[in-house]
C-alpha positions as YAML, in Angstrom:
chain: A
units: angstrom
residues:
- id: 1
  name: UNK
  ca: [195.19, 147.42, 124.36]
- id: 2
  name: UNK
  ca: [198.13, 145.55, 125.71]
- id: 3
  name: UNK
  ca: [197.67, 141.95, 126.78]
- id: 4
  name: UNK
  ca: [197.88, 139.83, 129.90]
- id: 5
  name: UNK
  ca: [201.82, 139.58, 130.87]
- id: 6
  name: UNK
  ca: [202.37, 135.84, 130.80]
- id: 7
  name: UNK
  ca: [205.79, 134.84, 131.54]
- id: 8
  name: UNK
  ca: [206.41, 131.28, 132.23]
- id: 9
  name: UNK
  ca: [209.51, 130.51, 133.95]
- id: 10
  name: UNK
  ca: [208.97, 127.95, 136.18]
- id: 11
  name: UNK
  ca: [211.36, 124.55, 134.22]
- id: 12
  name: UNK
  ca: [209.74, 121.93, 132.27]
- id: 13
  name: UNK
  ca: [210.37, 119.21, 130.13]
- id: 14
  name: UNK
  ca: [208.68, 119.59, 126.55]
- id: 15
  name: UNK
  ca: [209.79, 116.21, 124.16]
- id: 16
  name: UNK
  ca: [209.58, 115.38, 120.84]
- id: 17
  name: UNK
  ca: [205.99, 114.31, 119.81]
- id: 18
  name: UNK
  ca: [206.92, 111.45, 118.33]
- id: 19
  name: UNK
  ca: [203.13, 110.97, 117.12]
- id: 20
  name: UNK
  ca: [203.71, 114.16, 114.57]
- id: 21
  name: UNK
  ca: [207.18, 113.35, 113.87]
- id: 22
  name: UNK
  ca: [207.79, 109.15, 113.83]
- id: 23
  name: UNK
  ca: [206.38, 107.52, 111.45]
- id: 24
  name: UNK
  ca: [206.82, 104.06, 114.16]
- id: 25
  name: UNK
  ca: [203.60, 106.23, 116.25]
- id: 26
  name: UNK
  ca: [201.00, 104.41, 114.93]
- id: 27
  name: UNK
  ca: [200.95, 105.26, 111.27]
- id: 28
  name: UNK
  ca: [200.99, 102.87, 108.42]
- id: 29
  name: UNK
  ca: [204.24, 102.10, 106.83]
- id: 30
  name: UNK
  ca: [203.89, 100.63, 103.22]
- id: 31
  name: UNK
  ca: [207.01, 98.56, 101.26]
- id: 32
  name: UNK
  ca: [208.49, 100.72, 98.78]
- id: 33
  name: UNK
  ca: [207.88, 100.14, 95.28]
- id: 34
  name: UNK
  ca: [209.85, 101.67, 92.44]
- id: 35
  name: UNK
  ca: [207.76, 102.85, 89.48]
- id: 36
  name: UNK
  ca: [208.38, 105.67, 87.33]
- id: 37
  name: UNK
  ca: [206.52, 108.78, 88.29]
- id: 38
  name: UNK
  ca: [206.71, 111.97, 86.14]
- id: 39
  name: UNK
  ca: [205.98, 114.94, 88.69]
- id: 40
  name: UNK
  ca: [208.69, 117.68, 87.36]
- id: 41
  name: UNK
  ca: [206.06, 119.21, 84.91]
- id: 42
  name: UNK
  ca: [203.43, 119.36, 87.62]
- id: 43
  name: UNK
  ca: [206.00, 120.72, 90.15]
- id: 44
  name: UNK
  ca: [206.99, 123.45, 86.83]
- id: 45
  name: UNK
  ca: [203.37, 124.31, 86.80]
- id: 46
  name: UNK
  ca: [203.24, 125.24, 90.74]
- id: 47
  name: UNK
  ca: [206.59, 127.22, 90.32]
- id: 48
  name: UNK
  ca: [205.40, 129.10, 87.41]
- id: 49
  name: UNK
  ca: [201.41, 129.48, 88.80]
- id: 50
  name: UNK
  ca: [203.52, 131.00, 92.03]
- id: 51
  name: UNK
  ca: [206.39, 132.88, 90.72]
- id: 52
  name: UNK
  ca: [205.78, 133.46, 87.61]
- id: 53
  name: UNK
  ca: [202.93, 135.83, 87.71]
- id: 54
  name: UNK
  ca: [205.19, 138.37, 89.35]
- id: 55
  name: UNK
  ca: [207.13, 140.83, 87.31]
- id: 56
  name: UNK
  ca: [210.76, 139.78, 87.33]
- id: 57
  name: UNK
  ca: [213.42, 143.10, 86.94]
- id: 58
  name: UNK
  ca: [215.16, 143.85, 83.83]
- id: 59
  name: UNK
  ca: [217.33, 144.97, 85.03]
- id: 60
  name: UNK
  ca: [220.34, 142.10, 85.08]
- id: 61
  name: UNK
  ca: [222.22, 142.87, 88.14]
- id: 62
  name: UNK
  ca: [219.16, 142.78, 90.30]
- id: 63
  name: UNK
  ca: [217.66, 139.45, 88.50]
- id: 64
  name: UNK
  ca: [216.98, 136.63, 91.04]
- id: 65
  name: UNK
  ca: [219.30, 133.60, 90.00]
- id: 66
  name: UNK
  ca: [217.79, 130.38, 90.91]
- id: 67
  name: UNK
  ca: [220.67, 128.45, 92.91]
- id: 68
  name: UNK
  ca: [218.48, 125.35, 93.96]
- id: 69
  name: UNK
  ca: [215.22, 123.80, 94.17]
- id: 70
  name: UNK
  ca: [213.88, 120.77, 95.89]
- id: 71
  name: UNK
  ca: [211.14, 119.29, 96.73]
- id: 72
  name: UNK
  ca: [210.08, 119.09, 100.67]
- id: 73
  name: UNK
  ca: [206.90, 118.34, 102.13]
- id: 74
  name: UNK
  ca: [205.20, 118.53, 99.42]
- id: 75
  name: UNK
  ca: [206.18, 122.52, 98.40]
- id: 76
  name: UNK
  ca: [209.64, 123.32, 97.38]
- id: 77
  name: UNK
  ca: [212.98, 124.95, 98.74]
- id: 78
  name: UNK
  ca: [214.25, 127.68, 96.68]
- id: 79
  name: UNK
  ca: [217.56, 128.94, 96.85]
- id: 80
  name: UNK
  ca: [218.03, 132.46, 95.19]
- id: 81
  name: UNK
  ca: [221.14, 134.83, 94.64]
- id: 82
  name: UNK
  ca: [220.85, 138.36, 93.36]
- id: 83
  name: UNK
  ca: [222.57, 142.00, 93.98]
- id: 84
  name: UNK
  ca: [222.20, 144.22, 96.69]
- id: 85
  name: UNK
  ca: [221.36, 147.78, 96.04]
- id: 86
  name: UNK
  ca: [221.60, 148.19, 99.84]
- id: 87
  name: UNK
  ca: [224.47, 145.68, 100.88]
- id: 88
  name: UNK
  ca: [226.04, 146.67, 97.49]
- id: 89
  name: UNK
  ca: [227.20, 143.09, 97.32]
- id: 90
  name: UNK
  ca: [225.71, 139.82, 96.14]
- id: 91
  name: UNK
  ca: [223.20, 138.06, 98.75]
- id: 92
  name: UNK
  ca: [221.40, 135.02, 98.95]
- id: 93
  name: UNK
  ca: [217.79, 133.90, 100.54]
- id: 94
  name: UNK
  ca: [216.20, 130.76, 100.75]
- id: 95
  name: UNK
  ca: [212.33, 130.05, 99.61]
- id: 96
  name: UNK
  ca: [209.98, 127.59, 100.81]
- id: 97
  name: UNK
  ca: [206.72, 127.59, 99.21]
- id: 98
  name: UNK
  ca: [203.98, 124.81, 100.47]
- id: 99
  name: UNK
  ca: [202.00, 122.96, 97.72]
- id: 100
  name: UNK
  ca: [198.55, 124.30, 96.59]
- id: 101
  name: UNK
  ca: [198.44, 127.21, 97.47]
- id: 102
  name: UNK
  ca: [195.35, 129.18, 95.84]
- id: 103
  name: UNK
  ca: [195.61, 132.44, 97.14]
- id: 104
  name: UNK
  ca: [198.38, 134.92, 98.11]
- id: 105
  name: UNK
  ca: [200.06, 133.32, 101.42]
- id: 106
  name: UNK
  ca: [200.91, 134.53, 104.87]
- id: 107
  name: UNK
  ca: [204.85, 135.12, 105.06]
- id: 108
  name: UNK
  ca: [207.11, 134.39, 107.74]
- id: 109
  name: UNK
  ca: [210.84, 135.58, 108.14]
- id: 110
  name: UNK
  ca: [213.47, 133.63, 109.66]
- id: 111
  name: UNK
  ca: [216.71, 135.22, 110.83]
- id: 112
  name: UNK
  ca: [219.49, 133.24, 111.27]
- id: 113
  name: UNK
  ca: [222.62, 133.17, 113.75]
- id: 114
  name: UNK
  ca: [225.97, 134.01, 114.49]
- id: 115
  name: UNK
  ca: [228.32, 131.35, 112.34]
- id: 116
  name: UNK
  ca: [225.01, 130.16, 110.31]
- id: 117
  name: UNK
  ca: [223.67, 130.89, 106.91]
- id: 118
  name: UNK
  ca: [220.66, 130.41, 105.07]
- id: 119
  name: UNK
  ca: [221.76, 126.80, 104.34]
- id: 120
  name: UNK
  ca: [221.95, 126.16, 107.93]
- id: 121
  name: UNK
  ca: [218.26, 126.80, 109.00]
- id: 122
  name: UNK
  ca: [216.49, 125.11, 105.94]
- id: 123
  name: UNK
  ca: [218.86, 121.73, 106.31]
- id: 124
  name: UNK
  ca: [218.81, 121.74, 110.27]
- id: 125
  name: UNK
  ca: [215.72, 122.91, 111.76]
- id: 126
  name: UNK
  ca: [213.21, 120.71, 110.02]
- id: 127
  name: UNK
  ca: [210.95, 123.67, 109.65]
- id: 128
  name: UNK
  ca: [209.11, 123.25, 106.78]
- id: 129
  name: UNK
  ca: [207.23, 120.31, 108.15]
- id: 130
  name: UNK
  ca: [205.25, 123.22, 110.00]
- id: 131
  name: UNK
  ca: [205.37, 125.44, 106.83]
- id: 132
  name: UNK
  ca: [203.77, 123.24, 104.94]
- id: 133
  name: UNK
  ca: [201.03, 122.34, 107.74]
- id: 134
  name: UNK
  ca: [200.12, 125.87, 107.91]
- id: 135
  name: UNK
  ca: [200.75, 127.18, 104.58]
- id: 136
  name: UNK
  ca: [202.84, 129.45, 105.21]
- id: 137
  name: UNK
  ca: [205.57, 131.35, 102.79]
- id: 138
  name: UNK
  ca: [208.85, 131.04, 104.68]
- id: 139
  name: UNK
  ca: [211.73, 133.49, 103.64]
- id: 140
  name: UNK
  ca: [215.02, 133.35, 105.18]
- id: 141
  name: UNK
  ca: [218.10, 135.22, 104.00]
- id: 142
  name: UNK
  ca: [221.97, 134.69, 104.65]
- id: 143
  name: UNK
  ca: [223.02, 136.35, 108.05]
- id: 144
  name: UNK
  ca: [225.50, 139.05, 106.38]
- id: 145
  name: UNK
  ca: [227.20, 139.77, 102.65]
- id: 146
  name: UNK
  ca: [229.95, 137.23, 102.44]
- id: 147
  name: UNK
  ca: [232.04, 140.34, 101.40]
- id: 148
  name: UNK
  ca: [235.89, 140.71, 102.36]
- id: 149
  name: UNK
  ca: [236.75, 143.95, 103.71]
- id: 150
  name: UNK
  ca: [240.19, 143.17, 104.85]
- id: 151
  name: UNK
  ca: [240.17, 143.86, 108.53]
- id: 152
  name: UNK
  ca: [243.02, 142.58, 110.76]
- id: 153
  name: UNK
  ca: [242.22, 140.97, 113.35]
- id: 154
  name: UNK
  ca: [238.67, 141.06, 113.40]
- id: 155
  name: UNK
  ca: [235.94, 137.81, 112.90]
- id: 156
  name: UNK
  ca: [232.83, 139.91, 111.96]
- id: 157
  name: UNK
  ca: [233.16, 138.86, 108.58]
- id: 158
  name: UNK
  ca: [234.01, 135.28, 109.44]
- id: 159
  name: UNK
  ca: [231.22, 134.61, 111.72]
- id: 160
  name: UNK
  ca: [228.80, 136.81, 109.97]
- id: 161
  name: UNK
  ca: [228.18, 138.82, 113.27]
- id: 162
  name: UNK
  ca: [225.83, 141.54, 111.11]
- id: 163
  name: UNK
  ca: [223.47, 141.53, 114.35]
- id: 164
  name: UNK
  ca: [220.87, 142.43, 111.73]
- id: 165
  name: UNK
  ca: [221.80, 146.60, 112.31]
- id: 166
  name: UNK
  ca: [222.84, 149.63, 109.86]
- id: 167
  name: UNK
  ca: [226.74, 150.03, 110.81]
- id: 168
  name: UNK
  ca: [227.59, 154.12, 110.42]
- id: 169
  name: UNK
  ca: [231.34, 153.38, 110.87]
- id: 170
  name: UNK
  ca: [233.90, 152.66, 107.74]
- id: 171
  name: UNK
  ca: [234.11, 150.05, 106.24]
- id: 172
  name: UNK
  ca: [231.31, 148.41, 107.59]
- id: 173
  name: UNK
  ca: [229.07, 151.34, 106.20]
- id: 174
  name: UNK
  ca: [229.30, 150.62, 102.68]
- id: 175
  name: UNK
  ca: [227.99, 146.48, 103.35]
- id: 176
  name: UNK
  ca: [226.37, 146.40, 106.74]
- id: 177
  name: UNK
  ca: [223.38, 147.27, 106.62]
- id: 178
  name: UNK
  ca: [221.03, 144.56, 107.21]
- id: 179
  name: UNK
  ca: [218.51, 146.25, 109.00]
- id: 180
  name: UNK
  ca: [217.48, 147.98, 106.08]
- id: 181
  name: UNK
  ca: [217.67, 144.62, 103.84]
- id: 182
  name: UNK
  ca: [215.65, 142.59, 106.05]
- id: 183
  name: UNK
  ca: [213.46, 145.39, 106.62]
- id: 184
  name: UNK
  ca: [212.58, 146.98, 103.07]
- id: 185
  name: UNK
  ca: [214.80, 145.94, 100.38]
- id: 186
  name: UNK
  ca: [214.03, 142.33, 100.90]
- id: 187
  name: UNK
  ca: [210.26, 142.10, 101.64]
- id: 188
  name: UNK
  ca: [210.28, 144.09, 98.38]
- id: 189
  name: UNK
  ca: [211.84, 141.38, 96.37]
- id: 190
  name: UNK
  ca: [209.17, 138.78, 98.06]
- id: 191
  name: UNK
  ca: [206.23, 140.72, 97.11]
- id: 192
  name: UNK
  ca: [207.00, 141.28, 93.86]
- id: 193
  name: UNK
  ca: [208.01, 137.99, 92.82]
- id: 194
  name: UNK
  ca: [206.16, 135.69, 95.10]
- id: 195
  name: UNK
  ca: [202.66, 135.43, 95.96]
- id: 196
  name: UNK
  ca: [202.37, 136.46, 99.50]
- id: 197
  name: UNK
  ca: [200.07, 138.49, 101.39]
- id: 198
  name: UNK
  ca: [202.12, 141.59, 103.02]
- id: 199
  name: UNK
  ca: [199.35, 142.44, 105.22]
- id: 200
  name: UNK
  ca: [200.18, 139.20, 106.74]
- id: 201
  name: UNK
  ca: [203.58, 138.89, 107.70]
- id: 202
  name: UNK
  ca: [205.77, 137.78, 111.09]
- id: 203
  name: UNK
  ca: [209.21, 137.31, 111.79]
- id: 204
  name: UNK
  ca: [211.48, 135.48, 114.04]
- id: 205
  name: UNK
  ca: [215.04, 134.15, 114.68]
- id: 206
  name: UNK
  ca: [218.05, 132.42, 116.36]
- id: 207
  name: UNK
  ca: [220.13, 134.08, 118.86]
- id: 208
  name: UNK
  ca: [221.97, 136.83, 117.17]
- id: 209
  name: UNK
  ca: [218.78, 136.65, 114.52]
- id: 210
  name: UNK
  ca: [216.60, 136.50, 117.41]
- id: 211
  name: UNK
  ca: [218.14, 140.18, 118.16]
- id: 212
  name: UNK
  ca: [217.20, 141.19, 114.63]
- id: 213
  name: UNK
  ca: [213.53, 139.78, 114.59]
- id: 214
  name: UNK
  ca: [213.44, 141.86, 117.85]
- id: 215
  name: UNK
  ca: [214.22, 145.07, 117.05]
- id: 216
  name: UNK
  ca: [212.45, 144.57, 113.54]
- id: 217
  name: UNK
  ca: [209.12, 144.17, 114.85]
- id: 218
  name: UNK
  ca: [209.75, 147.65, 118.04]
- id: 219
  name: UNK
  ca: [211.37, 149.36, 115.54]
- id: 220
  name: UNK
  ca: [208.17, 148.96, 113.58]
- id: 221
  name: UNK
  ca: [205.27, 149.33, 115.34]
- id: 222
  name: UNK
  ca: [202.49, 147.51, 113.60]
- id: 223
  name: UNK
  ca: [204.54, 145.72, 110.87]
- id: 224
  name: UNK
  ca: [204.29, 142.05, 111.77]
- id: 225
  name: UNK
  ca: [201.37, 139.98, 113.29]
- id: 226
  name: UNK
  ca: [203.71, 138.58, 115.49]
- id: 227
  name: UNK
  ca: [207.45, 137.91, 116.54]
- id: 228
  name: UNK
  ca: [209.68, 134.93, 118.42]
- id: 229
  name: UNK
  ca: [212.70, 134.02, 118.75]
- id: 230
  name: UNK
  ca: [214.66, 131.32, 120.00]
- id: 231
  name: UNK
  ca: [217.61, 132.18, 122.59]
- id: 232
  name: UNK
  ca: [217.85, 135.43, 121.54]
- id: 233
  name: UNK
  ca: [220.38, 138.16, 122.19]
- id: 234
  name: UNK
  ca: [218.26, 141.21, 124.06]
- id: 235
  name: UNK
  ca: [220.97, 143.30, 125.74]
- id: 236
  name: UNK
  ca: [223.81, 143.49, 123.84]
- id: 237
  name: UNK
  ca: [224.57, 147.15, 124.64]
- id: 238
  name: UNK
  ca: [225.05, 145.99, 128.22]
- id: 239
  name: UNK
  ca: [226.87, 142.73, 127.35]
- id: 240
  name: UNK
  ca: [230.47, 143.30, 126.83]
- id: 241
  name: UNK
  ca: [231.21, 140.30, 123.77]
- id: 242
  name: UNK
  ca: [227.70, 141.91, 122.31]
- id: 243
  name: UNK
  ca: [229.18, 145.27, 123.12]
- id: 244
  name: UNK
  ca: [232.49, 144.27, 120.89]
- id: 245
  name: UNK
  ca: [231.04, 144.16, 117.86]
- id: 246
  name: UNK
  ca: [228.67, 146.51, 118.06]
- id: 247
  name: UNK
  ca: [231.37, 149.28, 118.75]
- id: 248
  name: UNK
  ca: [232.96, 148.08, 115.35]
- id: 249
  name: UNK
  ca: [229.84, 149.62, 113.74]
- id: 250
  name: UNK
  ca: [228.95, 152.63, 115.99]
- id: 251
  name: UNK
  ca: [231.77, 153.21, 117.42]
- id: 252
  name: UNK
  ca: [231.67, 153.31, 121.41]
- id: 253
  name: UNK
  ca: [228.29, 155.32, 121.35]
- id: 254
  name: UNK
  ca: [226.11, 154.28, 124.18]
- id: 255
  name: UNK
  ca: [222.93, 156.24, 122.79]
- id: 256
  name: UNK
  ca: [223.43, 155.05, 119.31]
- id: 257
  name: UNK
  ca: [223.80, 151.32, 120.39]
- id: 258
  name: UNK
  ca: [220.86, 151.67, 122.52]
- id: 259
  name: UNK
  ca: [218.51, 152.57, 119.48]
- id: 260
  name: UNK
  ca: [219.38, 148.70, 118.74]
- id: 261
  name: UNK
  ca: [219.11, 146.91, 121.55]
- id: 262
  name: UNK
  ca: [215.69, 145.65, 121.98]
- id: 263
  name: UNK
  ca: [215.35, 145.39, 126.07]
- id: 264
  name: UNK
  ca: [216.16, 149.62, 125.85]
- id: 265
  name: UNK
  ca: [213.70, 149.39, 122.40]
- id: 266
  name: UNK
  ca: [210.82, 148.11, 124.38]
- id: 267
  name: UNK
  ca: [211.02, 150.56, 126.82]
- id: 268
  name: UNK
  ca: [209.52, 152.98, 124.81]
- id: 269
  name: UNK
  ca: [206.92, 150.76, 122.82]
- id: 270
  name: UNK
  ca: [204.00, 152.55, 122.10]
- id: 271
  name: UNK
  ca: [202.61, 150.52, 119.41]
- id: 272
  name: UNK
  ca: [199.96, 147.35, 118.77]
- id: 273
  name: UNK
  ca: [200.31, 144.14, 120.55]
- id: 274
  name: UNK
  ca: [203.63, 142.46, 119.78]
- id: 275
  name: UNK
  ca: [202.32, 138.99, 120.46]
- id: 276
  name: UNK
  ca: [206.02, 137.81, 121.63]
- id: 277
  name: UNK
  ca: [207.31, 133.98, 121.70]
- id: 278
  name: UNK
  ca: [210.73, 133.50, 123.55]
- id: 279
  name: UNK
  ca: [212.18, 130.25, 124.39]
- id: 280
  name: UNK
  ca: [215.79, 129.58, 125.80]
- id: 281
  name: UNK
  ca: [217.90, 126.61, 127.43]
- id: 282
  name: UNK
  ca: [218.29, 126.40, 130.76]
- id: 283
  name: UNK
  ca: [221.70, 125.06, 130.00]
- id: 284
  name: UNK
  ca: [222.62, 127.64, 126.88]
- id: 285
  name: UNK
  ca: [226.38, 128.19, 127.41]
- id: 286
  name: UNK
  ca: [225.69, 131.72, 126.26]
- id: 287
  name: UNK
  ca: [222.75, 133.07, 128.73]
- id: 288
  name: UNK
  ca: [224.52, 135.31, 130.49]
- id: 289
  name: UNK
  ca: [225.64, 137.34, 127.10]
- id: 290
  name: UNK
  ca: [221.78, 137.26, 126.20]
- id: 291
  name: UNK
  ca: [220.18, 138.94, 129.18]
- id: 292
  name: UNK
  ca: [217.00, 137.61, 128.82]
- id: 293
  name: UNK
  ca: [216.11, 138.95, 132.53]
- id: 294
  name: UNK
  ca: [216.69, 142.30, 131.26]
- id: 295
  name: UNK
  ca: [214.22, 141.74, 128.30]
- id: 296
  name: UNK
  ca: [211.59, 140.12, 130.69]
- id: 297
  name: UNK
  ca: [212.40, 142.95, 133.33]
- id: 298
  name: UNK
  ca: [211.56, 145.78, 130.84]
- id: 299
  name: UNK
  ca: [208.50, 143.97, 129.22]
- id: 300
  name: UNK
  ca: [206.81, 143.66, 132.79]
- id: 301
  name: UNK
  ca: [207.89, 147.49, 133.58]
- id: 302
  name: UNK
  ca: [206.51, 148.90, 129.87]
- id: 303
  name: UNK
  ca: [203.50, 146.49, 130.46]
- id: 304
  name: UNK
  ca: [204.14, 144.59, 127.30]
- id: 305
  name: UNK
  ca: [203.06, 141.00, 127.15]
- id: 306
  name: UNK
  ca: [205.71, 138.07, 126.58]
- id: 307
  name: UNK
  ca: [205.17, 134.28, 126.57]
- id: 308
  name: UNK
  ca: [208.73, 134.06, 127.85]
- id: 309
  name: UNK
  ca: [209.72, 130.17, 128.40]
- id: 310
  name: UNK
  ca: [213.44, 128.34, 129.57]
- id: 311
  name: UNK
  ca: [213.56, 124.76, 129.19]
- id: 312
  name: UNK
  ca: [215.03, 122.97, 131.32]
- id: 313
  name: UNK
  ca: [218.11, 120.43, 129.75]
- id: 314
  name: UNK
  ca: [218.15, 122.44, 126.45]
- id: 315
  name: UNK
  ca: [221.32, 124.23, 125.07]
- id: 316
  name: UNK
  ca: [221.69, 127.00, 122.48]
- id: 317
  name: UNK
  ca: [221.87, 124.76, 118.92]
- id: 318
  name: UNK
  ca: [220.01, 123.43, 116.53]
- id: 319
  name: UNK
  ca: [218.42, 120.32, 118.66]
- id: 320
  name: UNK
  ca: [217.27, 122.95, 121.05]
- id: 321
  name: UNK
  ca: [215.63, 124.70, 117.52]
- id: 322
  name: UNK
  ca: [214.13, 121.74, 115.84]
- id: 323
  name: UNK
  ca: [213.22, 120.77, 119.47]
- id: 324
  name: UNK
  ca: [210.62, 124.14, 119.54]
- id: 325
  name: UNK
  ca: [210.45, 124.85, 116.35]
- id: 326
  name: UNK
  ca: [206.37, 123.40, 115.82]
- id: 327
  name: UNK
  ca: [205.32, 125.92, 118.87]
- id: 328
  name: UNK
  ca: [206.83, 128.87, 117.24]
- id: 329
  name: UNK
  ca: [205.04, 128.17, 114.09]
- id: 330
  name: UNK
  ca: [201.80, 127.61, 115.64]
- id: 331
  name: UNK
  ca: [202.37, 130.82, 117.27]
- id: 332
  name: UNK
  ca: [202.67, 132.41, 114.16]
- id: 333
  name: UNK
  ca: [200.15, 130.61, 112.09]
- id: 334
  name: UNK
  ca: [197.24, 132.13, 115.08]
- id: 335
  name: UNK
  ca: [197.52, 135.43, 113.88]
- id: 336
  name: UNK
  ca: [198.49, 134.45, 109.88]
- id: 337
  name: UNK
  ca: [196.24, 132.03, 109.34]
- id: 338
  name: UNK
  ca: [192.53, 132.45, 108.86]
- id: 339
  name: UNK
  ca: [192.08, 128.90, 110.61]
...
């Protein structure tokens, strides 16, 4: 049963809480003292008690190399880099696991954007904070395979403009297909080497990730507890920069580009509450390219409920991000968490 439509657009200010986020809000602050603390063969045992119950592949080309961990919050940051069966190129993810966690843990994906990677959202958008409150797994991969096809002329492969989709069209073909990454070859790699609970997954992203967190969750009905997104692209069939690159991939196919574009994907939604989280700037220089109206427009037409919200003063970047990030993952943690 669908829910209440609940779109707020009317423009308010929403600030930093600088109780949760200052430590100059009334909490204590103590001197420093140096002293020599020993934690690495505690923080061995967590990685181990986490990871290391999984069965890792023998297989050496699809072996997880560790590129970085650090400590944050309390859990850890894990970098990883392995092969691609479906990119058929080498791809990287980031990790972060909270601290003490005794049972197998909700997961959330993260998306990221045009010109990001998965370096940009774990140093920038002070997410794990919220992780860590809430316990939840947080997985999010590079935006595209770094791979050089040669093109002339042509900045998908320098701004990693993958829009999350399966490109049909040579020589994207052979690389592009993130959909299917994000979508099953990845969340195969998570379950089988970290302790998460896959009946208890979401997903969201940025802008062009926003797009891809999208059409993940209508393109699988049921799939995810719940999805947001921050600023995200929703039209892009309709959008002629949007249109651009998706034409490198299908070619200029309106039906085919359609089955990817999420405002023409929830048209047709017949599945389980979505439980959709939007927010955009009022000020994002890019608005007009994400035709958010025509999201909102076919949510209230298909009957689908949307806590839709633009904030007033905020642009598309990464203040804007760490700016919303906390409601996003209280969103999320109401339907992964069991309190």
């Amino acid at each position: 049963m669908r829910g209440k439509l609940c779109y707020n657009m009317s423009m308010f200010r929403c600030g930093y809480r600088l109780s949760v986020v200052c430590p100059s809000a009334g909490r204590a602050v103590h001197t420093v003292k140096f002293q020599q603390r020993f934690t690495r063969p505690h923080q061995d045992q967590d990685f181990q008690r986490l990871c290391g119950s999984r069965q890792w592949s023998n297989n050496t080309e699809q072996q997880l190399k560790v590129v970085s961990v650090n400590r944050c919050f309390g859990g850890q940051q894990q970098v990883y880099e392995h092969y691609s069966a479906v990119l058929n190129f080498r791809m990287r993810f980031a990790v972060y696991v909270p601290e003490n966690l005794e049972r197998p843990a909700p997961v959330l994906y993260h998306l990221g954007g045009m010109l990001c990677s998965e370096q940009t959202f774990i140093q920038k958008s002070g997410f794990q904070r919220w992780a860590a409150h809430y316990g939840i797994i947080v997985v999010s991969p590079d935006v595209c395979p770094r791979v050089n096809l040669g093109v002339e002329n042509n900045t998908i492969e320098a701004n990693g403009q993958s829009y999350y989709v399966n490109a049909v069209k040579k020589p994207w073909s052979k690389n592009f297909q993130m959909y299917s990454y994000v979508n099953e070859e990845l969340p195969s790699i998570i379950q089988e080497n970290f302790n998460v609970n896959k009946d208890k997954q979401s997903i969201m992203g940025h802008s062009m990730g926003g797009h891809g967190a999208l059409i993940s969750a209508l393109k699988n009905p049921g799939k995810f507890r719940s999805v947001s997104a921050l600023a995200p692209v929703c039209n892009p069939s309709q959008s002629p920069d949007e249109r651009f690159i998706l034409k490198c991939y299908f070619g200029d196919d309106n039906k085919t580009m359609e089955k990817w574009d999420s405002t023409c994907l929830v048209a047709d939604y017949k599945g389980p509450e979505l439980n959709i989280l939007i927010h955009q700037g009022y000020n994002d220089a890019y608005k007009d390219d994400l035709r958010l109206e025509s999201f909102i427009s076919a949510c209230k037409k298909a009957g689908i409920a949307a806590s839709i919200n633009i904030e007033e003063g905020y642009d598309h970047g990464f203040y804007f991000i760490s700016t919303f990030i906390e409601q996003h993952y209280h969103h999320h943690a109401k339907f992964l968490c069991d309190s």
